[in-house]
Coordinates of C-alpha atoms in Angstrom, one line a residue:
Chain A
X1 CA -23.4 -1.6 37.8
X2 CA -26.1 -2.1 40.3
X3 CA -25.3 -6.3 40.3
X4 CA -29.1 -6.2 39.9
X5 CA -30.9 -9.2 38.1
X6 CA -29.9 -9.5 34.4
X7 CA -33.4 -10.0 33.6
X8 CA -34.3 -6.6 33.8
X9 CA -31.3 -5.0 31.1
X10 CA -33.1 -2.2 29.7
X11 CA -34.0 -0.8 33.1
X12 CA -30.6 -1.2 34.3
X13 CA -28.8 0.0 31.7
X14 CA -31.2 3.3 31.4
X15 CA -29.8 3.5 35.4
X16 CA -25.8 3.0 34.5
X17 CA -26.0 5.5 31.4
X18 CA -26.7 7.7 34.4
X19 CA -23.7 7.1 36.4
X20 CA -20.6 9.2 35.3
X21 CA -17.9 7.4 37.4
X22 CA -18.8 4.3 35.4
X23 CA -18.8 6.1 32.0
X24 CA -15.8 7.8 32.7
X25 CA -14.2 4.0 34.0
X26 CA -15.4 2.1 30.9
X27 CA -14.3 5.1 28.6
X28 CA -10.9 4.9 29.8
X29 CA -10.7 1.1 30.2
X30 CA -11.9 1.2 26.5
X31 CA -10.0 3.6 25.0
X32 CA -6.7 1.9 26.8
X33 CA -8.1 -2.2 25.1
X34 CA -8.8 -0.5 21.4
X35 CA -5.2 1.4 21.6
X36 CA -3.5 -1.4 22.8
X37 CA -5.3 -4.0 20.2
X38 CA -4.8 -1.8 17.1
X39 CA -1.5 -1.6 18.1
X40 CA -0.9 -5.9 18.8
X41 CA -2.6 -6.2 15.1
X42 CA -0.3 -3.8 13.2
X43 CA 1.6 -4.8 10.2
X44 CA 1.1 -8.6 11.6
X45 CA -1.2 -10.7 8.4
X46 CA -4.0 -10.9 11.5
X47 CA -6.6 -11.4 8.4
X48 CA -5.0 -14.5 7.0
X49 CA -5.0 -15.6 10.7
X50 CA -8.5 -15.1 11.2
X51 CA -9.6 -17.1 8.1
X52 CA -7.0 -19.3 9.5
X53 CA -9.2 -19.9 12.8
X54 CA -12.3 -19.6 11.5
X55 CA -11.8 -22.5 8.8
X56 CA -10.1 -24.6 12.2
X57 CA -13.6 -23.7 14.3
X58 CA -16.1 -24.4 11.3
X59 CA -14.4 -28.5 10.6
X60 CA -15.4 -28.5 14.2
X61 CA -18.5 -27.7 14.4
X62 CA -19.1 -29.7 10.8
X63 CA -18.5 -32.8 13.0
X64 CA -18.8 -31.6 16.8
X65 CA -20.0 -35.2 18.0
X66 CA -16.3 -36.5 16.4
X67 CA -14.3 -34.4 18.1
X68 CA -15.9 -34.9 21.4
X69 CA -15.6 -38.2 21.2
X70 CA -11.7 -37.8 20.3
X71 CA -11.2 -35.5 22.9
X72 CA -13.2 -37.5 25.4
X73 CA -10.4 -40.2 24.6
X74 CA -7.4 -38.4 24.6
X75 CA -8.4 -36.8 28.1
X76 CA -9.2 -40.3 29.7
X77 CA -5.9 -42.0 28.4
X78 CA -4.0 -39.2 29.7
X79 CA -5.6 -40.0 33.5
X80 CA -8.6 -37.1 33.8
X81 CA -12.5 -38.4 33.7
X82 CA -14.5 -36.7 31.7
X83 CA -18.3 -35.7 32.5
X84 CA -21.1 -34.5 30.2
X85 CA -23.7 -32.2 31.1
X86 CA -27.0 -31.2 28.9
X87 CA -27.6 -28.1 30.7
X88 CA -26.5 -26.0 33.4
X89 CA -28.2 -27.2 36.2
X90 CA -26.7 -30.8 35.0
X91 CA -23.2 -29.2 35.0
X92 CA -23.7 -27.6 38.7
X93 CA -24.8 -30.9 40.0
X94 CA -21.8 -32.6 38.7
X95 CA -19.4 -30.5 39.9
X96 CA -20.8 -30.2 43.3
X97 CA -21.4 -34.2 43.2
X98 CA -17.6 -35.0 42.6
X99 CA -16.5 -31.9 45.1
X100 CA -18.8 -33.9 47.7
X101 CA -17.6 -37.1 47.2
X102 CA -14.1 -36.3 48.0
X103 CA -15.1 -33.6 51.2
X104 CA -14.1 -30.6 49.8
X105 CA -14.1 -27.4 51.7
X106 CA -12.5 -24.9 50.1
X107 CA -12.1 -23.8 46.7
X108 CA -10.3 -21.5 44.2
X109 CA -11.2 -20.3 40.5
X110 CA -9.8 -19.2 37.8
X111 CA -11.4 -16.6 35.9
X112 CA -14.4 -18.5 33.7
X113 CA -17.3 -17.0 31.9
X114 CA -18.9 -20.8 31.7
X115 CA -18.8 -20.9 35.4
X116 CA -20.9 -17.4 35.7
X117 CA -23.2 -18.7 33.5
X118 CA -24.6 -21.3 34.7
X119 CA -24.3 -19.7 38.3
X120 CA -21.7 -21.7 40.1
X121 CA -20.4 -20.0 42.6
X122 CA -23.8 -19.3 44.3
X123 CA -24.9 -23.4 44.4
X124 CA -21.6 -24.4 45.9
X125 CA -21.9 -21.6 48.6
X126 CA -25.4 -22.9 49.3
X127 CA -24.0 -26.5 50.1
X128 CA -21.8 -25.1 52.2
X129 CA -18.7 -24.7 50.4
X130 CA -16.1 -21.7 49.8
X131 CA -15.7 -20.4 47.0
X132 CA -13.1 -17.6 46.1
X133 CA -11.8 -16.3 42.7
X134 CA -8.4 -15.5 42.4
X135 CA -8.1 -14.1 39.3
X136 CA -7.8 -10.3 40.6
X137 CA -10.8 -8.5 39.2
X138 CA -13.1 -11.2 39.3
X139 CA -12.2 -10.9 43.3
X140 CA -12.6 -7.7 43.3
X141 CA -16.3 -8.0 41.7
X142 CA -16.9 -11.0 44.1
X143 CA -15.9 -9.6 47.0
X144 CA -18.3 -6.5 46.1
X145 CA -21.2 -9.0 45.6
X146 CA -21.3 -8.1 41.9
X147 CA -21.4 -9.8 38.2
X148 CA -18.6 -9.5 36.3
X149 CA -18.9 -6.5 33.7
X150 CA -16.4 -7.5 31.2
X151 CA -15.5 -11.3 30.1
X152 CA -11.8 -9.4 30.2
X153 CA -12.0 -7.1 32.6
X154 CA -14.6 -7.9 34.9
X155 CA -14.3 -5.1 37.3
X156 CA -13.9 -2.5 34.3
X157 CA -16.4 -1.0 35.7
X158 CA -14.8 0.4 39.0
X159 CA -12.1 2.8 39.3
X160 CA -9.1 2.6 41.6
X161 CA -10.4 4.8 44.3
X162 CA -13.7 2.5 44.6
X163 CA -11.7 -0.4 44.9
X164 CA -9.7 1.0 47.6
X165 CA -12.8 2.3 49.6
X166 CA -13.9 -1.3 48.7
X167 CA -10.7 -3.3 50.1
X168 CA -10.9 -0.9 53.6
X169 CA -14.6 -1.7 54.4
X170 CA -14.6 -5.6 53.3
X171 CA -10.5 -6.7 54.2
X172 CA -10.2 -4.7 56.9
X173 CA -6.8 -2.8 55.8
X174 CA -6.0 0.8 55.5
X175 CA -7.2 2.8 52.4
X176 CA -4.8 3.2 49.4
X177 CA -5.9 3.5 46.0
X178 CA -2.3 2.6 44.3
X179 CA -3.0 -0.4 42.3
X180 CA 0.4 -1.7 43.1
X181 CA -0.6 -1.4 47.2
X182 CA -3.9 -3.0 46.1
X183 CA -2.8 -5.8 44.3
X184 CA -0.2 -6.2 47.1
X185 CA -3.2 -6.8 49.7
X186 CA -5.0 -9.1 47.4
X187 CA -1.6 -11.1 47.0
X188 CA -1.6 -12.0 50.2
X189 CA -5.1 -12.7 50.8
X190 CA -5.2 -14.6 47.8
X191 CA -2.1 -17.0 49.1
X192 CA -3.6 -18.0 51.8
X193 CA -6.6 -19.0 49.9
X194 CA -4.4 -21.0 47.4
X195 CA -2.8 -22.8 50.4
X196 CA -6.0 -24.2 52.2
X197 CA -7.7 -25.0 48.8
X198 CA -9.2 -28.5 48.5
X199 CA -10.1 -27.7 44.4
X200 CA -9.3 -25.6 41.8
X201 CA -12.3 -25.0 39.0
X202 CA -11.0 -23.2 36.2
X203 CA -12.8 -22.9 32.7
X204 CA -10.5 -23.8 28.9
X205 CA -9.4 -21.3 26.3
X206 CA -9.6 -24.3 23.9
X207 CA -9.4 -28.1 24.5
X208 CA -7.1 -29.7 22.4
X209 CA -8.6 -33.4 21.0
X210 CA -5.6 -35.3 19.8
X211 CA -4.1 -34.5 23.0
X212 CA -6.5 -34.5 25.6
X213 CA -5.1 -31.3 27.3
X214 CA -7.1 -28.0 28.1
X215 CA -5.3 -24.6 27.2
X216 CA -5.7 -21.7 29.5
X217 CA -4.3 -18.2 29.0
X218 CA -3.9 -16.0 31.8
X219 CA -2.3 -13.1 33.5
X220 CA -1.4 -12.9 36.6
X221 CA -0.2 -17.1 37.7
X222 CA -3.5 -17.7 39.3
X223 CA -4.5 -19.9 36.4
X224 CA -1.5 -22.4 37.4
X225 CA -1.6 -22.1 41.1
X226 CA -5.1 -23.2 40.8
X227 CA -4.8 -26.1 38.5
X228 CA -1.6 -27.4 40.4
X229 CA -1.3 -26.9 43.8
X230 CA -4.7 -28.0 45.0
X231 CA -5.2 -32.2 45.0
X232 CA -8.2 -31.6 42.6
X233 CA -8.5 -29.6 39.1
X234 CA -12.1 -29.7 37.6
X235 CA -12.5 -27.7 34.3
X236 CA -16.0 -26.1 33.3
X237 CA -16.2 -25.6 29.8
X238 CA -18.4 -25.9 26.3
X239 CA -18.1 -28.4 23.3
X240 CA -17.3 -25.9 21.3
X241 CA -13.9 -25.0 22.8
X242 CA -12.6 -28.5 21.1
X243 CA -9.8 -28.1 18.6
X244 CA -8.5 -30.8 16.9
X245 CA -5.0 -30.9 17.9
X246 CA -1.8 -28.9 18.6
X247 CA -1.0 -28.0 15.9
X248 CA -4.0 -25.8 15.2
X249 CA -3.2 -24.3 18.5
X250 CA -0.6 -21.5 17.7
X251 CA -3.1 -20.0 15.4
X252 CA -4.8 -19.5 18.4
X253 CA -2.2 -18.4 20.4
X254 CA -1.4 -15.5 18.0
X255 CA -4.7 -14.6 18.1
X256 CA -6.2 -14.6 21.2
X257 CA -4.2 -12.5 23.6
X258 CA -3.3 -9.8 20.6
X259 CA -7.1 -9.8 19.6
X260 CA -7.9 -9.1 23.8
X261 CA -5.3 -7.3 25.2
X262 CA -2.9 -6.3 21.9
X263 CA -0.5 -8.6 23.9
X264 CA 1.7 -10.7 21.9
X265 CA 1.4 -13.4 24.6
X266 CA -0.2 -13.5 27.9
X267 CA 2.1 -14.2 30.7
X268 CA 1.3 -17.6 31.0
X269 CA 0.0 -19.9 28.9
X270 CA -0.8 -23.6 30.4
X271 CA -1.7 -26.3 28.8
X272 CA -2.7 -29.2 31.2
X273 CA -2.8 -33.2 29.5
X274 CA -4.2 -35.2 31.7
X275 CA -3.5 -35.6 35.6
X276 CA 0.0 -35.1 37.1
Chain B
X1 CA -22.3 5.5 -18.8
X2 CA -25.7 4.9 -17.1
X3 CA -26.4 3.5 -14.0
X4 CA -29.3 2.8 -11.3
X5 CA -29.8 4.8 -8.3
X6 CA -31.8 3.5 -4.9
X7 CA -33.1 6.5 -3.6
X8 CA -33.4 4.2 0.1
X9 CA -35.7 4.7 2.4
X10 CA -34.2 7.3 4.3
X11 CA -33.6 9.3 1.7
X12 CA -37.1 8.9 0.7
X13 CA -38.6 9.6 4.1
X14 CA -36.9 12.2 5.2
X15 CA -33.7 13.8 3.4
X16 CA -34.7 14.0 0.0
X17 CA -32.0 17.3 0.0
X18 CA -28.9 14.5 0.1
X19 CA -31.2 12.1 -2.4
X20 CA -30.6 15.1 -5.3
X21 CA -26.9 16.0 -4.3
X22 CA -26.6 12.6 -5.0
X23 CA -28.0 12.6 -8.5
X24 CA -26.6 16.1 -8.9
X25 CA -23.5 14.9 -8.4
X26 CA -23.3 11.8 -10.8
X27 CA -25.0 13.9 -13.6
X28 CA -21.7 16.3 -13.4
X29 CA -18.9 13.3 -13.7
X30 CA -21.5 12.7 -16.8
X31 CA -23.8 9.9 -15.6
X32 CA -26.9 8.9 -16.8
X33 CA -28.9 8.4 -13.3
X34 CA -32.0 6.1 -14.1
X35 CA -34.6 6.0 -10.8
X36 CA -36.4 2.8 -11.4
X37 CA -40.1 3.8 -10.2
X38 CA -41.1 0.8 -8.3
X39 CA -38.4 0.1 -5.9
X40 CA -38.8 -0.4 -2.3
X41 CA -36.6 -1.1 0.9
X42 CA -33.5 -3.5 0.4
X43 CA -34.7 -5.3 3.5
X44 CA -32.1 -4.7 5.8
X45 CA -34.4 -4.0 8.3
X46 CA -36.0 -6.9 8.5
X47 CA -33.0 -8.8 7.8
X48 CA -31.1 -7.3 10.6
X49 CA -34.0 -8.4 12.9
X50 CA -34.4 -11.6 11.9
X51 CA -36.9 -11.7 9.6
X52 CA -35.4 -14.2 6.8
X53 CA -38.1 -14.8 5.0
X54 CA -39.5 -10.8 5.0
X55 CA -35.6 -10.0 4.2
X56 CA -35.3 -12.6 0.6
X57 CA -39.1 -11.3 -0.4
X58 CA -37.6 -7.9 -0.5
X59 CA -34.4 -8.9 -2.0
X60 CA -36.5 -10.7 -4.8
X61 CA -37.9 -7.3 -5.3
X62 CA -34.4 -5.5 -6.0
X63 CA -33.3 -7.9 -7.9
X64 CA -35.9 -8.2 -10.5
X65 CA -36.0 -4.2 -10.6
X66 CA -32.7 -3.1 -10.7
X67 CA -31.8 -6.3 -13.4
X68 CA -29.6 -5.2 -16.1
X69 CA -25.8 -4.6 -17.1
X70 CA -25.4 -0.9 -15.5
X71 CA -24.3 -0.3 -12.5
X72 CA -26.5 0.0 -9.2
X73 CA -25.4 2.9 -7.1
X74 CA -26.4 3.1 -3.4
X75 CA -25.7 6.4 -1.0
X76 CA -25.4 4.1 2.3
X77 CA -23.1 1.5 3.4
X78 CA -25.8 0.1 5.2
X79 CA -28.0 -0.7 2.1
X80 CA -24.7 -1.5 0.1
X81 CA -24.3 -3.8 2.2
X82 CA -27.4 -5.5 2.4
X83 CA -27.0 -5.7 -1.6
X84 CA -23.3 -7.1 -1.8
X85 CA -23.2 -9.0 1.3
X86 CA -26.4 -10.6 2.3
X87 CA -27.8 -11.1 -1.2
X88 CA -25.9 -14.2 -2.0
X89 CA -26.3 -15.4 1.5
X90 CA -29.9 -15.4 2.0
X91 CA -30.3 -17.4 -1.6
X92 CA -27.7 -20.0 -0.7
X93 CA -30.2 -22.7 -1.3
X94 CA -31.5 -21.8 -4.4
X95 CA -28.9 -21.7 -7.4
X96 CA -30.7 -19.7 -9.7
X97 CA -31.5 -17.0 -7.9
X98 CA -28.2 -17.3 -6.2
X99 CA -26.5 -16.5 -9.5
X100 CA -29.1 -13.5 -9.5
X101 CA -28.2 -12.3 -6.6
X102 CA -24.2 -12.1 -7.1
X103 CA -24.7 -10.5 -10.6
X104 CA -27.0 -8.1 -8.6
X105 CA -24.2 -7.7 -5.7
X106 CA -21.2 -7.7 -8.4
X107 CA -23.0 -4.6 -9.8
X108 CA -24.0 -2.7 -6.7
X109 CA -21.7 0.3 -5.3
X110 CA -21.8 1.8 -2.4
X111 CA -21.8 5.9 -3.3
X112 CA -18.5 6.7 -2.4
X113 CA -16.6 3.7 -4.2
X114 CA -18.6 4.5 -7.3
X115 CA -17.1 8.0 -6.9
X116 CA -13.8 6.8 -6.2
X117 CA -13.0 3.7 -8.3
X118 CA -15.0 4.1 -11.4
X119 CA -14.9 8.0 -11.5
X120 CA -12.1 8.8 -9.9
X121 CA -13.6 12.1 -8.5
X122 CA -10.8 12.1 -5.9
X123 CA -8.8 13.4 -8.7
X124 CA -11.4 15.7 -10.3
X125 CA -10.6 18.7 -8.5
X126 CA -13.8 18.9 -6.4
X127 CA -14.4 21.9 -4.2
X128 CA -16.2 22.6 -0.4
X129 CA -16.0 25.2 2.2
X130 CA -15.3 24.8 6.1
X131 CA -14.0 22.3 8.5
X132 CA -15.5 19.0 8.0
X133 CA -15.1 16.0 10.1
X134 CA -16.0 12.3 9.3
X135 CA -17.9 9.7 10.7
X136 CA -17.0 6.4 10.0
X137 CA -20.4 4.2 10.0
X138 CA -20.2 0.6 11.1
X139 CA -21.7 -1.2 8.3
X140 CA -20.0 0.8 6.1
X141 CA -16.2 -0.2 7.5
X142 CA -16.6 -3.2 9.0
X143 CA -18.9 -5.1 7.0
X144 CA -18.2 -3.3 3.5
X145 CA -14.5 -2.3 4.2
X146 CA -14.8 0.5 2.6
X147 CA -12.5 3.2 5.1
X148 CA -10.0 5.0 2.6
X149 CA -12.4 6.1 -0.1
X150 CA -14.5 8.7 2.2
X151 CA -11.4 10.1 3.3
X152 CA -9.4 10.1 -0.3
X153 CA -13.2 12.2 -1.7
X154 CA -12.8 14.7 1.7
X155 CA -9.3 14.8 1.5
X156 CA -9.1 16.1 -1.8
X157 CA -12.2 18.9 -1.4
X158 CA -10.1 22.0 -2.5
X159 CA -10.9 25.1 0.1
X160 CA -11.8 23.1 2.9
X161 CA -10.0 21.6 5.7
X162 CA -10.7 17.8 6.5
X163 CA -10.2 17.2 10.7
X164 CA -9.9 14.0 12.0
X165 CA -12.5 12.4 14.1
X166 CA -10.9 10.5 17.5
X167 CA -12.2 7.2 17.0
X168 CA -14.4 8.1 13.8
X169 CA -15.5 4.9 13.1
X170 CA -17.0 4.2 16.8
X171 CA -20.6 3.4 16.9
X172 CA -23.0 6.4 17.0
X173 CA -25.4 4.7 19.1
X174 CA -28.0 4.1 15.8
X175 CA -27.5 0.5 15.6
X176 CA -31.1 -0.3 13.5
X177 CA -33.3 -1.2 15.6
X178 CA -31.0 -1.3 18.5
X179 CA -32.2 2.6 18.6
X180 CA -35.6 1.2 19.2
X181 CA -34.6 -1.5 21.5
X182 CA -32.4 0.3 23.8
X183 CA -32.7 4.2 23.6
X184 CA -31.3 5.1 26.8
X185 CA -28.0 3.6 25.9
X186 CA -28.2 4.4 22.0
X187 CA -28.6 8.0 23.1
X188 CA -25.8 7.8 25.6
X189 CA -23.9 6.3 23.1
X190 CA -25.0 9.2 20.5
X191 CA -24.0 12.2 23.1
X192 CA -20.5 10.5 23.3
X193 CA -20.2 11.0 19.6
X194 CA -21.4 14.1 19.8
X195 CA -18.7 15.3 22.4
X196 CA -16.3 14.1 20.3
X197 CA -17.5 16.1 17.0
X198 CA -18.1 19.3 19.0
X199 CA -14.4 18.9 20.2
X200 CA -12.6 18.8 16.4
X201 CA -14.6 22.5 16.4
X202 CA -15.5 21.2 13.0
X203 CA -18.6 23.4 11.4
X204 CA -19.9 20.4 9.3
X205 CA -19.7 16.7 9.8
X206 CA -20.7 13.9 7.3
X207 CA -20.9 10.4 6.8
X208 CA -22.2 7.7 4.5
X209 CA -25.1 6.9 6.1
X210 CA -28.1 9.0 6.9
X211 CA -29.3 6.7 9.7
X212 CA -26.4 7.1 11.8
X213 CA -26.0 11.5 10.2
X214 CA -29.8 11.0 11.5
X215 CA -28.7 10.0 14.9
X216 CA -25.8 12.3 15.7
X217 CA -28.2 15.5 14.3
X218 CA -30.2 15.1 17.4
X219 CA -27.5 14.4 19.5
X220 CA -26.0 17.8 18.2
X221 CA -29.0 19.6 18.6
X222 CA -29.4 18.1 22.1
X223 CA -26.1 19.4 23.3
X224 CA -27.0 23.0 21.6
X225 CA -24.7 22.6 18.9
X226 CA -24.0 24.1 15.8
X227 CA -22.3 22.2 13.8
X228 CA -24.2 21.4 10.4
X229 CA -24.6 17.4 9.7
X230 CA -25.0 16.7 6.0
X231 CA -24.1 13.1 3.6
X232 CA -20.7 12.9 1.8
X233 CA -22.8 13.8 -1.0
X234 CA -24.3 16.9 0.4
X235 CA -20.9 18.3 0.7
X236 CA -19.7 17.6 -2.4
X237 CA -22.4 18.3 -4.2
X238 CA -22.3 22.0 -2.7
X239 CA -19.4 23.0 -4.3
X240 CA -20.0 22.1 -8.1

C-alpha cells in the first residue's frame, strides 16, 4: 500500500500482490473478520433480517426526495442546520465555509468513508486548518501519509511491528510493538487533540427522518468525544443513509456490527438529535 | 425421463472430457440426455459486464431452444445461474417473455441438484478412488445457494475419502472477466487457493465450475503440483 494515486489501480495492485508482509497482514486480518462474522451470524434468522433491511432501504430510495425533506425537518426542529451539497467539491466548500466563519483551528474526526471521498482532510489542511483522526487506525494511516485500506479496518494493511517502527520515527517515543503500549501512546496523544479541538466532523451510520438524529456506531469512544466535547459537530454524510424512523433502526443495529465485526453490538452506539 | 443438456461454452471450448462424464453419468441413473444442436452461450458473459441488451438477445436464444416440459440440466453454477436468476430479471418489462423466462428458470438445474433432488444419486451407492477436496465456486453458493448438495454427492463416493477445503468457498481469483481485468491480483488470488489445496494433500480436487477448475489448474501447475483437477462429474462419472 504505496498511498499512490487511486487512478492508477491495476499498476498498484500488480506492486502490492508483490509485498508478502501485506499479504500475510490482510490474510490474517481476514481470516480473523470472516471467523468472527460466521460466528456473530450463527443460528441468529440474519436472512429474515436482511430482507428486513433491504425492504426498509428500497421505500427509501422509492421516494428519496420525501425522506429528505422529512429528515431535513426533523433535524432543524431539533436545533441542527442542515446543508445540501450536489457534489463533493460543493460539500468541501461548505464545510470549510461554516468552519471559517466561526475561526476554527483545530479539528477532530471520526472515522468516515464520505469524508475520504471527497478528499476532506487535504482542503482543510490547505486553508490552514488541523485536522486529526481519532479513530485509531485511521490515525495510524494518517499519520503514515496513507489512504485508508479497509472502510473497517483502515490500517489492515500494517502489522504491529510497522506500526511501532511507525510511532518511534513520527511521535518520537520508544519502540514497542504491543498493541496495548501502542494504543496507550495514541491515547494520550489523541487527548490532547480532543481537548484543544474547535470541531468535531464525523460521518452517519444512518440518519433517522422522523427524528432528526444521526446514528453512529463505533469502537473505541472517539465517536462521542468528538461529537460532544468540541463547541461544533458537523456530520458529512449521503442521502442515502436516511431511514425513516426509529423504529426501523434496531434492524439495523442487529445487523451492522454482526455483519462487520460478528459483534453483537459495538461498544457504543450514539445517536445524536439535534444540538445539545 | 428426458431432459436438455447445455454443453456451455467451456465445456465446448475446452473440456469436452467433463461434457461426456456429464452425459455418461445421467444416461446410467437412466436419462434420456437430448443436446439441442443450435445452442449457444447463456450470456453470462456479457451480462456480467454489462452488456444488457447483448445478455436478453442471448437469453432469447435459450429460451426458444431449450422450450419444452423436460428438464434443462446445466454442469455450472455460473450458467445455472444466469438461467434461474437473471432470466426473469432482465425481462422484467416485458410480461410475455417474462413468463418465458420463469418457466425456462423453473425448469433449469444446476448439475449437481439434478443429481441430488430429482435422482437422488447421493443414495445410489456411487463409487471414486483417492482424496478429493472441494471447491466451493462463488456463483454457485452465493448466488444459487446451492452448498450441501456437492458435498452430500462427494460425501457419499464409496472408496474415497472427501477432505475438507479451509475456506472452500473463497474466491479462486477467476471472477469472469475480472481475470482479464486484473490478472496480477486474480493470479495472486489463484496461488492462495492453490496453497490451500496443496495443503489438504488431496490427489484430486473438483468443483462445479470449470472456469474457476480452469483457473486453479494453472495455479497448480504453476506451483509444480500434482494434484489432478477434474468437475464433480468427472469424478463421478469415473467410477461407474
Amino acid at each position: 500500500m504505496s498511498g499512490k494515486s487511486g487512478l492508477h489501480f491495476r499498476e498498484n495492485a500488480a506492486q502490492a500482490v508483490q509485498d508478502k508482509s501485506l499479504r500475510d497482514a490482510m490474510r490474517n486480518s481476514t481470516d480473523t473478520f470472516t471467523t468472527k462474522r460466521t460466528l456473530g451470524m450463527a443460528s441468529l434468522p440474519i436472512e429474515e433480517w436482511r430482507d428486513r433491511a433491504s425492504g426498509i432501504r428500497m421505500k427509501v430510495l422509492d421516494s428519496l426526495p420525501d425522506y429528505i425533506e422529512r429528515f431535513s425537518a426533523s433535524a432543524k426542529a431539533a436545533g441542527a442546520s442542515v446543508h445540501m451539497a450536489a457534489d463533493a467539491q460543493a460539500a468541501r466548500e461548505i464545510v470549510y465555509g461554516i468552519l471559517r466563519d466561526r475561526s476554527v483551528k483545530n479539528i477532530v474526526k471520526v472515522k468516515s468513508m464520505v469524508t475520504e471521498e471527497i478528499h476532506l482532510n487535504p482542503y482543510l489542511e490547505e486553508r490552514g486548518m488541523s485536522v486529526v483522526e481519532t479513530d485509531l487506525g485511521e490515525y495510524i494511516v494518517q499519520i503514515a501519509g496513507e489512504p485508508p485500506s479497509h472502510i473497517l479496518a483502515p490500517a489492515i494493511h500494517k502489522n504491529r511491528r510497522q506500526i511501532g517502527r511507525l510511532f518511534t520515527e513520527k511521535l518520537g517515543v520508544d519502540y514497542s510493538d504491543d498493541p496495548v503500549v501502542l494504543t496507550g501512546i495514541a491515547r494520550r496523544v489523541l487527548r490532547q487533540e480532543f481537548l484543544k479541538a474547535d470541531a468535531g466532523i464525523s460521518g452517519a451510520n444512518f440518519a433517522v427522518a422522523d427524528s432528526g438524529s444521526i446514528c453512529i456506531f463505533t469502537n473505541e469512544g472517539n465517536g462521542r468525544m468528538a461529537t460532544t466535547l468540541p463547541p461544533l459537530h458537523i456530520a458529512v454524510f449521503t442521502i442515502e443513509k436516511i431511514i425513516p424512523s426509529l423504529t426501523d433502526l434496531p434492524t439495523f443495529i442487529r445487523l451492522l456490527p454482526r455483519s462487520a465485526t460478528g459483534q453483537p453490538l459495538s461498544s457504543y452506539l450514539s445517536l445524536i438529535p439535534g444540538t445539545r | 425421463m428426458r431432459v436438455k443438456l447445455l454443453g456451455t461454452c467451456l465445456v465446448d471450448t475446452f473440456f469436452p472430457d467433463a461434457g461426456e462424464a456429464v452425459v455418461k453419468l445421467l444416461r446410467y441413473f437412466g436419462v434420456d440426455v437430448v443436446y439441442p444442436k443450435d445452442q449457444t452461450c447463456c450470456g453470462k458473459p456479457p451480462n456480467s459486464a454489462g452488456y444488457v441488451d447483448e445478455a436478453r438477445h442471448a437469453a432469447r436464444h435459450f429460451i426458444s431452444v431449450f422450450q419444452g416440459d423436460e428438464p434443462i440440466v446445466i454442469p455450472s453454477g455460473s450458467c445455472a445461474s444466469m438461467v434461474k436468476i437473471h432470466y426473469p430479471e432482465l425481462f422484467e418489462n416485458d410480461p410475455v417473455m417474462k413468463e418465458k423466462a420463469e418457466n425456462t428458470a423453473r425448469r433449469a438445474y444446476e448439475l449437481t441438484q439434478f443429481l441430488v433432488h430429482v435422482l437422488k444419486a447421493h443414495e445410489s451407492g456411487l463409487r471414486a478412488q483417492g482424496r478429493i477436496t472441494y471447491h466451493a465456486s462463488c456463483q454457485l453458493t452465493r448466488e444459487l445457494g446451492v452448498r450441501e448438495e456437492p458435498l452430500l454427492l462427494l460425501g457419499s463416493l464409496q472408496g474415497s475419502e472427501f477432505v475438507h477445503l479451509a475456506h472452500a468457498d473463497r474466491c479462486c481469483g477467476f471472477g469472469g472477466t475480472f481475470m482479464g481485468k486484473l490478472p496480477e491480483v486474480s493470479m495472486a488470488i489463484a496461488d492462495e487457493k492453490a496453497e490451500t489445496i496443496i495443503r489438504t494433500k488431496a490427489d484430486t480436487v473438483t468443483g462445479c465450475d470449470l472456469g474457476c477448475l480452469m483457473n486453479i489448474k494453472d495455479a497448480l501447475k504453476r506451483a509444480g503440483s500434482e494434484v489432478q483437477v477434474k468437475h464433480i462429474a468427472e469424478v463421478i462419472a469415473e467410477g461407474l
